[in-house]
Protein backbone atom coordinates (compact mmCIF):
# COMPACT_ATOMS: atom_id res chain seq x y z
CA UNK A 1 99.17 65.23 95.73
CA UNK A 2 100.29 64.73 92.20
CA UNK A 3 97.98 62.67 90.17
CA UNK A 4 98.96 63.02 86.69
CA UNK A 5 99.73 65.33 83.67
CA UNK A 6 97.97 65.65 80.35
CA UNK A 7 99.30 67.32 77.34
CA UNK A 8 98.61 68.23 73.74
CA UNK A 9 100.52 70.78 71.45
CA UNK A 10 100.53 74.03 73.25
CA UNK A 11 98.80 73.06 76.46
CA UNK A 12 99.45 71.05 79.56
CA UNK A 13 97.05 70.17 82.44
CA UNK A 14 98.39 68.87 85.83
CA UNK A 15 95.91 67.07 87.93
CA UNK A 16 96.37 67.21 91.69
CA UNK A 17 94.49 65.57 94.67
CA UNK A 18 94.39 66.27 98.32
CA UNK A 19 95.98 68.97 100.24
CA UNK A 20 98.40 71.44 98.75
CA UNK A 21 100.25 72.26 102.14
CA UNK A 22 103.84 72.40 103.27
CA UNK A 23 104.45 68.73 102.45
CA UNK A 24 102.45 68.70 99.28
CA UNK A 25 104.37 71.73 97.99
CA UNK A 26 107.67 70.05 98.93
CA UNK A 27 106.62 66.94 96.93
CA UNK A 28 105.56 68.89 94.10
CA UNK A 29 108.80 71.24 93.80
CA UNK A 30 110.71 69.30 91.14
CA UNK A 31 107.51 68.61 89.26
CA UNK A 32 106.64 72.38 89.10
CA UNK A 33 110.20 73.43 88.22
CA UNK A 34 109.87 70.90 85.22
CA UNK A 35 106.61 72.11 84.33
CA UNK A 36 107.79 75.72 84.27
CA UNK A 37 110.21 74.74 81.72
CA UNK A 38 107.76 73.15 79.17
CA UNK A 39 107.17 74.95 75.81
CA UNK A 40 103.54 74.80 76.16
CA UNK A 41 101.81 78.31 75.92
CA UNK A 42 99.29 77.31 78.42
CA UNK A 43 99.59 75.46 81.68
CA UNK A 44 96.78 74.53 83.78
CA UNK A 45 96.28 72.91 87.17
CA UNK A 46 93.04 70.98 87.92
CA UNK A 47 91.86 71.63 91.43
CA UNK A 48 88.75 69.84 91.40
CA UNK A 49 90.07 67.29 93.80
CA UNK A 50 92.25 69.54 95.77
CA UNK A 51 90.60 69.88 99.47
CA UNK A 52 93.05 72.22 101.10
CA UNK A 53 95.47 75.09 100.36
CA UNK A 54 97.59 76.95 102.60
CA UNK A 55 100.32 79.63 102.35
CA UNK A 56 102.85 76.99 101.29
CA UNK A 57 100.53 75.83 98.45
CA UNK A 58 100.03 79.45 97.42
CA UNK A 59 103.76 79.93 97.28
CA UNK A 60 104.06 76.83 95.05
CA UNK A 61 101.32 78.22 92.71
CA UNK A 62 103.19 81.76 92.84
CA UNK A 63 106.53 79.97 91.77
CA UNK A 64 104.89 78.52 88.83
CA UNK A 65 103.04 81.70 87.65
CA UNK A 66 106.11 83.72 87.85
CA UNK A 67 108.35 81.27 86.05
CA UNK A 68 105.75 80.99 83.33
CA UNK A 69 104.97 84.64 83.10
CA UNK A 70 108.72 85.37 82.59
CA UNK A 71 108.87 83.03 79.52
CA UNK A 72 105.63 84.65 78.16
CA UNK A 73 103.25 81.40 79.01
CA UNK A 74 100.22 81.33 81.10
CA UNK A 75 98.94 79.59 84.13
CA UNK A 76 95.32 79.07 84.93
CA UNK A 77 93.56 77.09 87.69
CA UNK A 78 90.43 74.84 87.00
CA UNK A 79 87.86 73.28 88.96
CA UNK A 80 88.69 75.40 92.03
CA UNK A 81 86.09 75.23 94.94
CA UNK A 82 85.69 75.21 98.63
CA UNK A 83 88.44 76.20 100.87
CA UNK A 84 91.20 76.59 98.08
CA UNK A 85 88.74 78.89 96.31
CA UNK A 86 87.99 81.00 99.22
CA UNK A 87 91.76 81.33 99.96
CA UNK A 88 92.65 82.37 96.48
CA UNK A 89 89.60 84.85 96.58
CA UNK A 90 90.72 86.26 99.94
CA UNK A 91 94.32 86.84 98.52
CA UNK A 92 93.07 88.44 95.47
CA UNK A 93 94.56 85.84 93.28
CA UNK A 94 91.39 84.34 91.65
CA UNK A 95 91.43 86.71 88.70
CA UNK A 96 94.99 86.57 87.70
CA UNK A 97 94.96 82.81 87.80
CA UNK A 98 91.70 82.67 85.55
CA UNK A 99 89.09 81.74 88.16
CA UNK A 100 85.73 83.10 87.57
CA UNK A 101 84.85 84.61 90.86
CA UNK A 102 81.30 85.19 89.82
CA UNK A 103 80.30 81.53 89.81
CA UNK A 104 81.83 79.82 92.49
CA UNK A 105 83.61 77.27 90.53
CA UNK A 106 85.91 77.70 87.39
CA UNK A 107 84.68 76.27 84.34
CA UNK A 108 87.27 74.05 82.44
CA UNK A 109 86.90 76.46 79.30
CA UNK A 110 89.48 75.91 76.82
CA UNK A 111 90.67 72.58 78.87
CA UNK A 112 87.26 71.10 78.33
CA UNK A 113 88.90 68.09 76.48
CA UNK A 114 90.88 67.29 79.53
CA UNK A 115 88.22 67.52 81.96
CA UNK A 116 86.22 64.49 80.59
CA UNK A 117 89.47 62.59 80.02
CA UNK A 118 89.80 60.97 83.46
């Protein structure tokens, strides 16, 4: 599930791969808790290689979102498509997570330098 983290002053990008289900969420628990504690103003999760998202995965994202918001920080998801995008749209979470629901896939926007540094 966890692939890598990239950072620069003020921003952090977490790259994920595969399915974000119960097992994947449990495996990420410590990483997400640590990510919630970073001093970066913006945290993004690259979902371009995430193929599945269930309620456990949504819960993990909500956990991070709430922890960051409580500290005045922001969480966005980048590269969301397919089933994960459908799930987040269905739950009404696409907008709050910075996903452009008009175009089908979230552009990397401010995180463009990370998008090409694979």
